[in-house]
Short mmCIF file of C-alpha atoms in Angstrom, two decimals:
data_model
loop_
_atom_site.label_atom_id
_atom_site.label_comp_id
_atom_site.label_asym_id
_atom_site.label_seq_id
_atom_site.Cartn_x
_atom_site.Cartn_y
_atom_site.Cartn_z
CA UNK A 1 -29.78 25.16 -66.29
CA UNK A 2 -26.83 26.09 -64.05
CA UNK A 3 -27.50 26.85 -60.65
CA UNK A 4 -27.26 30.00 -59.05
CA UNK A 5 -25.31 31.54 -56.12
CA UNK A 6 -28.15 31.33 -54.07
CA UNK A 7 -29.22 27.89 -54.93
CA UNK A 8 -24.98 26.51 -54.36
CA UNK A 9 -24.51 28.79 -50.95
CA UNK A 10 -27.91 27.21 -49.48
CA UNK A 11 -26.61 22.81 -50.64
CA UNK A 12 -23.27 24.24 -48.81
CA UNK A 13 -25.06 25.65 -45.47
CA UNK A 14 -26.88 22.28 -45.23
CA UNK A 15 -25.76 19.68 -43.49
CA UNK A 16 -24.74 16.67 -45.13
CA UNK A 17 -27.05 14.18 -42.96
CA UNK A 18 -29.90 16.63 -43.58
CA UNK A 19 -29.10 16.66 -47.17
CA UNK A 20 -29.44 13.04 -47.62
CA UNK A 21 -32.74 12.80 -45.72
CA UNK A 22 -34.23 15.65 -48.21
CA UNK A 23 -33.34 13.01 -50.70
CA UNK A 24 -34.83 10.12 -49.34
CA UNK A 25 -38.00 12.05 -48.78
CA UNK A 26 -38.03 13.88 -51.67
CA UNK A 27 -40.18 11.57 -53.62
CA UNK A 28 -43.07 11.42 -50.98
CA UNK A 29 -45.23 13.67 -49.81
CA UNK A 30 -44.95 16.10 -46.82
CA UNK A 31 -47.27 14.10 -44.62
CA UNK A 32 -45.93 11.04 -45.78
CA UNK A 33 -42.47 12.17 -44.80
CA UNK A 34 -43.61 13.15 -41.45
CA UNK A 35 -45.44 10.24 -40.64
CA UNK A 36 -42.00 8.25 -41.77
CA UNK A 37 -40.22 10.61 -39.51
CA UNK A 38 -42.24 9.88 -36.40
CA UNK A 39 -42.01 5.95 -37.13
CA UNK A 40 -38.53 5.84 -37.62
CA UNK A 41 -38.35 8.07 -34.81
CA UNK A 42 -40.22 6.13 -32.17
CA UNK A 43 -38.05 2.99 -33.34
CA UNK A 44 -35.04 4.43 -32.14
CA UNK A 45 -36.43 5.76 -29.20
CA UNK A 46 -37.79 2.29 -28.06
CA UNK A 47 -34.10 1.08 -29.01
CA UNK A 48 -32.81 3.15 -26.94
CA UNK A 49 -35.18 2.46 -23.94
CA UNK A 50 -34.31 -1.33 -24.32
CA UNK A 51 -30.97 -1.18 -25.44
CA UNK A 52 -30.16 1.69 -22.79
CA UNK A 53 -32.03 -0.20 -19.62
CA UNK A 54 -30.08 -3.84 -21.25
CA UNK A 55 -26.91 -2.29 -20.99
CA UNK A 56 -27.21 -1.15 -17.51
CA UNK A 57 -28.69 -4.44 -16.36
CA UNK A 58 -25.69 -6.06 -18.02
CA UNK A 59 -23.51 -4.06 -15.95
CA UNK A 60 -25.54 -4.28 -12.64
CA UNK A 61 -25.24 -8.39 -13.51
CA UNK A 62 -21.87 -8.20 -13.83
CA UNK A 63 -20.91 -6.98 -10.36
CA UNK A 64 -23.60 -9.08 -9.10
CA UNK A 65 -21.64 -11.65 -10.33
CA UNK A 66 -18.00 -10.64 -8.66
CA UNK A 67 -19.96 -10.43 -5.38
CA UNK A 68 -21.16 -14.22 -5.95
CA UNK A 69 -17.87 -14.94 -6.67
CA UNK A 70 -16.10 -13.10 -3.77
CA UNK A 71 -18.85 -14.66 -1.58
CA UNK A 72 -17.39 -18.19 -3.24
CA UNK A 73 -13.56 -17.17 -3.14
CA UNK A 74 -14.07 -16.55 0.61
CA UNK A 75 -16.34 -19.39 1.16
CA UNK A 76 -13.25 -21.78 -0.01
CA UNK A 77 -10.80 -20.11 1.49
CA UNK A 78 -12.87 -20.45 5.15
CA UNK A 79 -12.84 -24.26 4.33
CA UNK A 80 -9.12 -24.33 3.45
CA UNK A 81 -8.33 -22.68 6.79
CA UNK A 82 -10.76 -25.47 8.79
CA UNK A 83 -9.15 -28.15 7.26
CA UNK A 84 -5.40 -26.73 7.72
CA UNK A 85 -6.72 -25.68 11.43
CA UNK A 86 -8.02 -28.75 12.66
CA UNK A 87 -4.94 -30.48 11.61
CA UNK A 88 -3.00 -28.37 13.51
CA UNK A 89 -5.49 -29.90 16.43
CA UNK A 90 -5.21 -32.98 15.69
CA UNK A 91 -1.36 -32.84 15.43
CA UNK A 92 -0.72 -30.79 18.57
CA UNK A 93 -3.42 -32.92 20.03
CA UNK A 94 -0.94 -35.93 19.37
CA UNK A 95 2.19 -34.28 21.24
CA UNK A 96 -0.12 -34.81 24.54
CA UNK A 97 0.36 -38.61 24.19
CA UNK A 98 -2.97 -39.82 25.09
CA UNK A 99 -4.16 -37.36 27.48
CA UNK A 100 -6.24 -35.16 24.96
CA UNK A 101 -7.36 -32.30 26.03
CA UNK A 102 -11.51 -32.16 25.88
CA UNK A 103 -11.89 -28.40 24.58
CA UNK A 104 -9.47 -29.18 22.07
CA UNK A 105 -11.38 -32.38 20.58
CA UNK A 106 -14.55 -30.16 20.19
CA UNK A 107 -12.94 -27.38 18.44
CA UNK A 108 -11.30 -30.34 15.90
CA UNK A 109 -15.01 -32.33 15.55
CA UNK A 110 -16.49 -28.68 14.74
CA UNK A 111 -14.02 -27.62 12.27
CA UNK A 112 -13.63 -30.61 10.18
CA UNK A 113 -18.14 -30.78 10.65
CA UNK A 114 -17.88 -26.77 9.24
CA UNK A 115 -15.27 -27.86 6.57
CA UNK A 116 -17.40 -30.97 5.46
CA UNK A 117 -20.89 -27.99 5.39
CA UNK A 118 -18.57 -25.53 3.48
CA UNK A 119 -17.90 -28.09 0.68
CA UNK A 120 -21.55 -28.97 0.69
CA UNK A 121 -22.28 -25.30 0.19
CA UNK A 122 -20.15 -23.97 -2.42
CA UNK A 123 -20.57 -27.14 -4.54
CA UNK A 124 -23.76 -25.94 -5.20
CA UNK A 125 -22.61 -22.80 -7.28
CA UNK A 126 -19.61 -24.51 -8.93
CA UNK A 127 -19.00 -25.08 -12.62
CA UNK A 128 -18.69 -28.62 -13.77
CA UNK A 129 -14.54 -28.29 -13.32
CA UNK A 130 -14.69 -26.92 -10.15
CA UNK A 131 -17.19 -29.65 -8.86
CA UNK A 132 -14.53 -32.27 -9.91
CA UNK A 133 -11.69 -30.10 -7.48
CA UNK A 134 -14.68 -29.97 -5.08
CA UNK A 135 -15.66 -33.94 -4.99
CA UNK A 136 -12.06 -34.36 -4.47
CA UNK A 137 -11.42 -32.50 -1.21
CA UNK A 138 -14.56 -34.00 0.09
CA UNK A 139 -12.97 -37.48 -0.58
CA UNK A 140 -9.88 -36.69 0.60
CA UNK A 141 -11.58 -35.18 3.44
CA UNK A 142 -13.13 -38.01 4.74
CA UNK A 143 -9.41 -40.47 3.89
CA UNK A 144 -7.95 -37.88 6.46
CA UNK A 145 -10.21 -37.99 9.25
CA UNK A 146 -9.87 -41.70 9.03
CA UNK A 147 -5.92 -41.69 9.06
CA UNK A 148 -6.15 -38.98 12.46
CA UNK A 149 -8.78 -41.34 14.17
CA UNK A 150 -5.99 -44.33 13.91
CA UNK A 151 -3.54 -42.23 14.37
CA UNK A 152 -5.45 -40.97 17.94
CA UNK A 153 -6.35 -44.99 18.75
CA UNK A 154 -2.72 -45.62 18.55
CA UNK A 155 -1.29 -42.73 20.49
CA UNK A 156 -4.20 -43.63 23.26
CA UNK A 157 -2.38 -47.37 23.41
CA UNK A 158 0.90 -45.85 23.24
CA UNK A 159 1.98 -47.40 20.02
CA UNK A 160 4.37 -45.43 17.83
CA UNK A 161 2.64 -45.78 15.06
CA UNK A 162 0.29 -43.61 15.34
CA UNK A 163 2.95 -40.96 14.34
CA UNK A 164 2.78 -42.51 10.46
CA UNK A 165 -1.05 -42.30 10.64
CA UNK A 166 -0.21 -38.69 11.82
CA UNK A 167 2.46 -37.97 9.10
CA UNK A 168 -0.30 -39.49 6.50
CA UNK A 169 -3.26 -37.39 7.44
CA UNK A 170 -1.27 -34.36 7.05
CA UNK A 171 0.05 -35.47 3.55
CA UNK A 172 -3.66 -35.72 2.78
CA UNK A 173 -4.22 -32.11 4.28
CA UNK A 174 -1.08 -30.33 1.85
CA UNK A 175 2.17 -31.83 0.12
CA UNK A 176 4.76 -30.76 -2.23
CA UNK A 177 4.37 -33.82 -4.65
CA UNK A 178 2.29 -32.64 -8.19
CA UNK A 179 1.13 -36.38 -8.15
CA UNK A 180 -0.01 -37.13 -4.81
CA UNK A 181 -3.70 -35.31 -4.35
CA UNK A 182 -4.06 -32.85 -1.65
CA UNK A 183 -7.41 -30.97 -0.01
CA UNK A 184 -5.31 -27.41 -0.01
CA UNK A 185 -4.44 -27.91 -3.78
CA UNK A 186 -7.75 -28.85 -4.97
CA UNK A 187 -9.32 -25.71 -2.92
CA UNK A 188 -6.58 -23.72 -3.80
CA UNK A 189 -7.22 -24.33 -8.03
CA UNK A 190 -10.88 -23.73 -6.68
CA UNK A 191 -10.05 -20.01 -5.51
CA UNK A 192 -7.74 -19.31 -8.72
CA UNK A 193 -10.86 -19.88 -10.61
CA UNK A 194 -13.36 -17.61 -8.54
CA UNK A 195 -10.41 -15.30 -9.03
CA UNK A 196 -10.52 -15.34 -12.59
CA UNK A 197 -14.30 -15.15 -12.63
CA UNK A 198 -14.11 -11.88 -10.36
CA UNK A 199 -11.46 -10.49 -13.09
CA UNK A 200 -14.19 -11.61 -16.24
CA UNK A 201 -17.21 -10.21 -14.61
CA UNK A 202 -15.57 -6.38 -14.08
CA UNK A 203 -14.56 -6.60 -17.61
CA UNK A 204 -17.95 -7.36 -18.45
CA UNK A 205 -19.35 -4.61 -16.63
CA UNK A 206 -16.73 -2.15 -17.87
CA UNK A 207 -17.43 -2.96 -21.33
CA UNK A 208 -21.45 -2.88 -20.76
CA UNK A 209 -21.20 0.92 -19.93
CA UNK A 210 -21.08 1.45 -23.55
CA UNK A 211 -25.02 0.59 -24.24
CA UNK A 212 -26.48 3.58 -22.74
CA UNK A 213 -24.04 6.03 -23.88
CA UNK A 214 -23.54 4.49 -27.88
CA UNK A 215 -27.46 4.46 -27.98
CA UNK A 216 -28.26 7.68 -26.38
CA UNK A 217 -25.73 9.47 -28.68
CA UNK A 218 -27.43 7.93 -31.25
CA UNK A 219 -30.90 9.31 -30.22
CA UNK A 220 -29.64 12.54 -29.53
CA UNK A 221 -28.50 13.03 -33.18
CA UNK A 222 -31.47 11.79 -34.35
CA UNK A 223 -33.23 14.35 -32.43
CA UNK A 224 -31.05 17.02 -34.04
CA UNK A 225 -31.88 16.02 -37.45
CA UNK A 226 -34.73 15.80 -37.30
CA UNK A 227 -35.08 19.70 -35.17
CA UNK A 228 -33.13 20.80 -38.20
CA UNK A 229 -35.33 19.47 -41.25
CA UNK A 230 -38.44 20.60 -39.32
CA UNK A 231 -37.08 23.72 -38.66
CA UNK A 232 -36.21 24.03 -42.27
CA UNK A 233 -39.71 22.73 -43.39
CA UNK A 234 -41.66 24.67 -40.82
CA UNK A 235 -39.93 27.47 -40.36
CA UNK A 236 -40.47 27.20 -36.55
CA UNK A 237 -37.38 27.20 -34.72
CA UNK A 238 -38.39 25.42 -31.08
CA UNK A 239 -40.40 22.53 -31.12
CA UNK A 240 -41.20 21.69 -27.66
CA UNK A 241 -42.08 18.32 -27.13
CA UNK A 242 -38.57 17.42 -29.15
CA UNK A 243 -36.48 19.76 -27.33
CA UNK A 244 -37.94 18.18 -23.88
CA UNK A 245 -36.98 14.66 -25.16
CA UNK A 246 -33.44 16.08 -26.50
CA UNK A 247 -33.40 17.37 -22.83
CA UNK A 248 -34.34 14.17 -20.85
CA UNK A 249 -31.91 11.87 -23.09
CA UNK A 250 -29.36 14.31 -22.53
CA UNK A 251 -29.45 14.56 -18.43
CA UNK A 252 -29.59 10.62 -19.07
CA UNK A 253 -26.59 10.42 -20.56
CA UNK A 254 -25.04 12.73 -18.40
CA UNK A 255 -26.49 11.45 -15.34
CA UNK A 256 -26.59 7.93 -15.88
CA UNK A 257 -23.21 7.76 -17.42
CA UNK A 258 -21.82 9.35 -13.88
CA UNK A 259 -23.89 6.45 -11.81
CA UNK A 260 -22.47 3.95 -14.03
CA UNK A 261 -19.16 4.93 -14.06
CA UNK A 262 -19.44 5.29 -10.52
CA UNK A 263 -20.63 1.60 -9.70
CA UNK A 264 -18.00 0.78 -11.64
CA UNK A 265 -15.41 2.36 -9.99
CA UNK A 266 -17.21 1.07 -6.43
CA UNK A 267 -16.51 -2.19 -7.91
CA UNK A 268 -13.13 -1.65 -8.69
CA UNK A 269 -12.23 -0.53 -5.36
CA UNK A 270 -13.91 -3.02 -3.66
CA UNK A 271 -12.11 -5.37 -5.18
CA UNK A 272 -9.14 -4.34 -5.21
CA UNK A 273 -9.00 -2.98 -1.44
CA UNK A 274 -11.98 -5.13 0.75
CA UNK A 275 -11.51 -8.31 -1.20
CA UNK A 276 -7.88 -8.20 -1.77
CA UNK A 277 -7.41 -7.29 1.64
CA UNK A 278 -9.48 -10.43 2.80
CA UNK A 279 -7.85 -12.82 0.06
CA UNK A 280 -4.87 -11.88 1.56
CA UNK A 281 -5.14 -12.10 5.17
CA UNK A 282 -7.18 -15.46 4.86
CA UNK A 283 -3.92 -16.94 2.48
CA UNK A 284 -1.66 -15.85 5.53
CA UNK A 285 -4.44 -17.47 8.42
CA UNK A 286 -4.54 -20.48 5.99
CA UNK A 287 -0.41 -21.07 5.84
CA UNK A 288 0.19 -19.99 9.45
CA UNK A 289 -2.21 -23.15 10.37
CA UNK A 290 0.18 -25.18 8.36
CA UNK A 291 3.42 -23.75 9.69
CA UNK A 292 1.84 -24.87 13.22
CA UNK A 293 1.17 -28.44 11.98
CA UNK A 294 4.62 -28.42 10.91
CA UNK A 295 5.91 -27.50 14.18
CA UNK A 296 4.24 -30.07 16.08
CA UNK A 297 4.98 -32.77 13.26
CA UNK A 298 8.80 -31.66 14.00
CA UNK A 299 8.71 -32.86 17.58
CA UNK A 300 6.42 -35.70 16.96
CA UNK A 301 9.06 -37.09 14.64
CA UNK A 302 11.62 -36.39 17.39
CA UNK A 303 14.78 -36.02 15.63
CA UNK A 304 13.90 -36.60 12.16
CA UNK A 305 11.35 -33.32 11.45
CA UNK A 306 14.26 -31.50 9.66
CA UNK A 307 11.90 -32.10 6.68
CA UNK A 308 8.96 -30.63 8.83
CA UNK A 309 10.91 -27.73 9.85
CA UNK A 310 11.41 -26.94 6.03
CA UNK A 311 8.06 -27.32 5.60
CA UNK A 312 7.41 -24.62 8.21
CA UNK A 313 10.13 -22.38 6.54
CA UNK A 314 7.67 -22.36 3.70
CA UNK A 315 4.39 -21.90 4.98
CA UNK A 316 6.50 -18.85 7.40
CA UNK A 317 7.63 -17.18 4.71
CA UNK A 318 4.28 -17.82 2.72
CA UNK A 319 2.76 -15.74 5.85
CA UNK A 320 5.69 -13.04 5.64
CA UNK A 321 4.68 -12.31 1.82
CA UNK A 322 1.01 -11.87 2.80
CA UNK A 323 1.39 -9.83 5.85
CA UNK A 324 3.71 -7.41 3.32
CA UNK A 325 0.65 -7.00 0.96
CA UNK A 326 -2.53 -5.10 1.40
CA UNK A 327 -4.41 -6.70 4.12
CA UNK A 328 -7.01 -3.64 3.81
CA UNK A 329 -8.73 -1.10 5.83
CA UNK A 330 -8.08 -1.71 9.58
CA UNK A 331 -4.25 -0.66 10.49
CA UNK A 332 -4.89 -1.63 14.32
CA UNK A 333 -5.60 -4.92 13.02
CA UNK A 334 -3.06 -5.31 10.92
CA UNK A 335 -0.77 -4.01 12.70
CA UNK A 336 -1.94 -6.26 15.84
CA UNK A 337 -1.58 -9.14 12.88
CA UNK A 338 1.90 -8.48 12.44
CA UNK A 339 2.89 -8.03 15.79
CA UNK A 340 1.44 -10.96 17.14
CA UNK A 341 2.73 -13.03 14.20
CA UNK A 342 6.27 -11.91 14.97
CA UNK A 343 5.69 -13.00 18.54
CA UNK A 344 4.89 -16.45 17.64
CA UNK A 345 8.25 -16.83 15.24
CA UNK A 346 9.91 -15.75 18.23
CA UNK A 347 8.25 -18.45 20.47
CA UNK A 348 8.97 -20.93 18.39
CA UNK A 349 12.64 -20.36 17.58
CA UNK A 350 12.23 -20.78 21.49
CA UNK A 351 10.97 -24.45 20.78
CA UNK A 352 13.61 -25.09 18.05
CA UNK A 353 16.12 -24.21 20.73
CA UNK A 354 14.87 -26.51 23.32
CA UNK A 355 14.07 -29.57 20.97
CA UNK A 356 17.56 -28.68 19.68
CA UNK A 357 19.27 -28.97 22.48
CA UNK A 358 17.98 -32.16 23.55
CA UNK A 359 14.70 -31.15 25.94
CA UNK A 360 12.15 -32.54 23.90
CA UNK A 361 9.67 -32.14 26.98
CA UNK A 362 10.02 -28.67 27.65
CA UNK A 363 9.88 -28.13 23.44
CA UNK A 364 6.62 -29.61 23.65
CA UNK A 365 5.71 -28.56 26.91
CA UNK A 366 6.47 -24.87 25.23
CA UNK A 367 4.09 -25.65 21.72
CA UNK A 368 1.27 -26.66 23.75
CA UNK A 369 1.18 -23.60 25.95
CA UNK A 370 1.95 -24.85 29.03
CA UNK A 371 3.45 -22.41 31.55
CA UNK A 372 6.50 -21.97 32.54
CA UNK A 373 8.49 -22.34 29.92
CA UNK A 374 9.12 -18.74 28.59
CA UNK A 375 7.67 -17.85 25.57
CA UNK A 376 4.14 -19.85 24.53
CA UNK A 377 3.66 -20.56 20.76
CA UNK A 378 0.01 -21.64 21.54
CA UNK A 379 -0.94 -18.53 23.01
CA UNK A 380 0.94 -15.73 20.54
CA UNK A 381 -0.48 -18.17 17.68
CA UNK A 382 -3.89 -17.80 18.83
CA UNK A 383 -3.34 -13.63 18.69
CA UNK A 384 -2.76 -14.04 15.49
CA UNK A 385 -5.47 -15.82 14.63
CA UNK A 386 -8.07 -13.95 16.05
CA UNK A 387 -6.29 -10.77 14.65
CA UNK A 388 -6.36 -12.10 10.79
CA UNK A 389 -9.71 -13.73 11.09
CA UNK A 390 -10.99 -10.33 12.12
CA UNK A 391 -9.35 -9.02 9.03
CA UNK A 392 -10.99 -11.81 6.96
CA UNK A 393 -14.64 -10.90 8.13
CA UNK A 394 -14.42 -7.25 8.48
CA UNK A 395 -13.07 -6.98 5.00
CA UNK A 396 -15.07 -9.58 3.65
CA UNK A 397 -18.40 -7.78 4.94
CA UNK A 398 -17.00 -4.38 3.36
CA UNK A 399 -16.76 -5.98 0.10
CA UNK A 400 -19.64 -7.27 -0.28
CA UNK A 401 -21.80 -4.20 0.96
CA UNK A 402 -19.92 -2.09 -1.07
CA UNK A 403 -20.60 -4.39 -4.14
CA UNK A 404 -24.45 -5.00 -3.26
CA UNK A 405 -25.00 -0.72 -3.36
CA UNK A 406 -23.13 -0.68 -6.76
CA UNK A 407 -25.59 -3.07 -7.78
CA UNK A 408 -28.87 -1.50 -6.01
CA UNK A 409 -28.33 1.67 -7.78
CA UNK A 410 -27.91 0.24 -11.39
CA UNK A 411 -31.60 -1.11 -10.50
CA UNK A 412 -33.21 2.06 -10.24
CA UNK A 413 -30.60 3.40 -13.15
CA UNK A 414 -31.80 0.55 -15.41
CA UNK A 415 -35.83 0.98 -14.50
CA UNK A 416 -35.28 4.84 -15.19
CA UNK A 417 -33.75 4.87 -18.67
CA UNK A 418 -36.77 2.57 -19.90
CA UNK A 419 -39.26 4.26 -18.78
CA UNK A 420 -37.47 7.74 -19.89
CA UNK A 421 -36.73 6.10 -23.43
CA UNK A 422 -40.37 5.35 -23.91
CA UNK A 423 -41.36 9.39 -22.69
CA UNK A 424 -38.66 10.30 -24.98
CA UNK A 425 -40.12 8.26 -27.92
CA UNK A 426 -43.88 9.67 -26.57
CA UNK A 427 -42.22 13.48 -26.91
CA UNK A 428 -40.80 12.66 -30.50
CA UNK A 429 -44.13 11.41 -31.53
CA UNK A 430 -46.48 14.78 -30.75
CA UNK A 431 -43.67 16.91 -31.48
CA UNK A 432 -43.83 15.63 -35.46
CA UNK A 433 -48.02 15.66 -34.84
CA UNK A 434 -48.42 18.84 -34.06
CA UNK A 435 -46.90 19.52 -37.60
CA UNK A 436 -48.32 16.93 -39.09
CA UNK A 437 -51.88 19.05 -37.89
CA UNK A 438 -50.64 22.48 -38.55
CA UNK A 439 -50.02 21.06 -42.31
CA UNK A 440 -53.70 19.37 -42.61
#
């Protein structure tokens, strides 16, 4: 028999999806398809509470794992600029020929003792490749204390060879040859790692945003279907209990979607402002420590540090690149950075001058800081430092606060979709029993 108009207009109002359930419960009875419906249902509901509250977690893990690795990246960079700053002790220490000066010991002892901790520390939370950079700066560590101890014997007796013990231990410290090991290269492929673990773990929590929201779509269609063949069955167009779930997984959605996205974003800016900032600043403390190992290197050679003053032409301009960049939040600072850097360039084209021109004494006398002789590198250096370290810690601190509340609130996000999937899935279930009684 061919159908009639009625029979063709009503297939064409009905939605394809519905259509094909009416098939596949065709063959059963009406109880039987409702009990079906509320299994099926529940399943996806308890999908979505688990798949939902993984998703979030995944996220929340994520940029719990850029702030252990921002915590590492400035862990290792604190330890590079130990190492490079006790050097530049222990070389301007040399310049004083014997007569070292007590404050200036301690600060050296305590730096390489913090250095020699820090190494301890972050070999704890290092990957099996990292370990290997790790155990090597440790060793080389130790082969450049040694070298500076002879080299500090042998200035004490006044025998010039204690300058090559001098030259050595820096060599250990940072050199230009790919084949001789170094403690700032090892440290250095250290940081490019944490780095590219920072950049891996905000992918990760980008691309974990799509649990909740794939999942919840998922439910909410269900929930439309299934409002649509009950309506049809029933001929009751609100079913309560259903259009509270529908409700609750759509302010979830909505809701949790906008607290993702916006740890996500918190994320993003902290790393890309805080932690950048601090990367930055602590690459430009780190090479100003080895410009002013250079520069006393230069006059310890006396004459022959035209190699040493190339050397500090590289670390300076290493400095001048990172001062350009983003050095974050705090323009006093930064600006105070920059100033004070400038200051010490200027002092020691002072000491180039001098050394040049054949006073070696008042060069030295000048890098040391002693007075009265115009300019002092040691003080306008230490400006600097205490400038940029304060950049370091105040942008390191930033960072990881403002990654730790990204993370907080995905915990109460993640806790709150469960437990709303599993009302949800509660709802579907005695919406489809209350008609599952009205048909008994």
């Amino acid at each position: 028999m061919l159908p009639t108009a009625t029979t063709t207009a009503q297939r064409q109002s009905t939605p394809p999806l519905t259509r094909l359930l009416g098939r596949r419960l065709a063959g059963t009875s009406t109880p039987a398809r409702l009990s079906a419906l509320r299994a099926a249902f529940i399943v996806v509901a308890v999908v979505f509470a688990v798949g939902g509250a993984f998703g979030v977690n995944r996220r929340a893990n994520a940029i719990h794992d850029v702030r252990t690795a921002s915590r590492q990246l400035l862990a290792l960079q604190d330890i590079q600029v130990r190492v490079v700053h006790a050097d530049a002790i222990a070389s301007s220490s040399y310049l004083r020929s014997g007569q070292e000066d007590p404050a200036q010991r301690t600060a050296y002892l305590d730096e390489v003792a913090k250095a020699g901790d820090g190494l301890v520390a972050v070999s704890g939370a290092a990957t099996s490749t990292d370990l290997g950079q790790l155990s090597e700066a440790s060793r080389l560590l130790g082969s450049y204390v040694g070298l500076v101890e002879q080299a500090r014997a042998n200035n004490r007796q006044g025998f010039p060879v204690g300058a090559t013990y001098q030259r050595q231990a820096n060599g250990i410290v940072s050199n230009a040859d790919p084949q001789a090991p170094d403690i700032v290269s090892s440290l250095r492929a250290v940081e490019a790692s944490q780095r590219a673990q920072i950049n891996d773990s905000l992918a990760t929590a980008h691309r974990a945003g799509v649990w909740l929201q794939a999942l919840g779509w998922l439910l909410i269609a269900g929930l439309v279907l299934e409002s649509v063949w009950l309506m049809r069955t029933f001929r009751r167009v609100v079913n309560l209990p259903i259009l509270i779930a529908g409700v609750i997984v759509l302010l979830l959605l909505i809701i949790g979607g906008a607290t993702q996205a916006s740890a996500a974003s918190n994320a993003d800016d902290a790393v890309s402002t805080q932690l950048t900032g601090a990367d930055n600043a602590a690459q430009a403390r780190a090479a100003a420590f080895e410009a002013r190992s250079q520069e006393a290197l230069t006059l310890i050679n006396r004459g022959n540090g035209a190699a040493n003053e190339l050397n500090w032409q590289l670390s300076n301009s290493i400095v001048d690149q990172e001062l350009g960049t983003k050095l974050g939040t705090a323009p006093g600072l930064i600006e105070g950075a920059s100033e004070t850097y400038r200051s010490y360039v200027s002092a020691h084209r002072h000491i180039r001058e001098l050394d040049d021109g054949g006073d070696w004494d008042s060069a030295v006398a000048a890098s040391l800081g002693k007075p009265d002789i115009g300019p002092s590198a040691a003080t306008t250096f230490d400006d600097f430092d205490q400038n940029v370290g304060q950049i370091v810690a105040a942008e390191g601190a930033k960072a990881s606060t403002l990654l730790g509340d990204a993370t907080s609130s995905l915990g109460a996000l993640r806790n709150i979709v469960f437990i709303a999937g599993l009302v949800v899935a509660a709802l579907g279930a005695i919406g489809i029993g209350q008609r599952l009684r009205e048909y008994r």
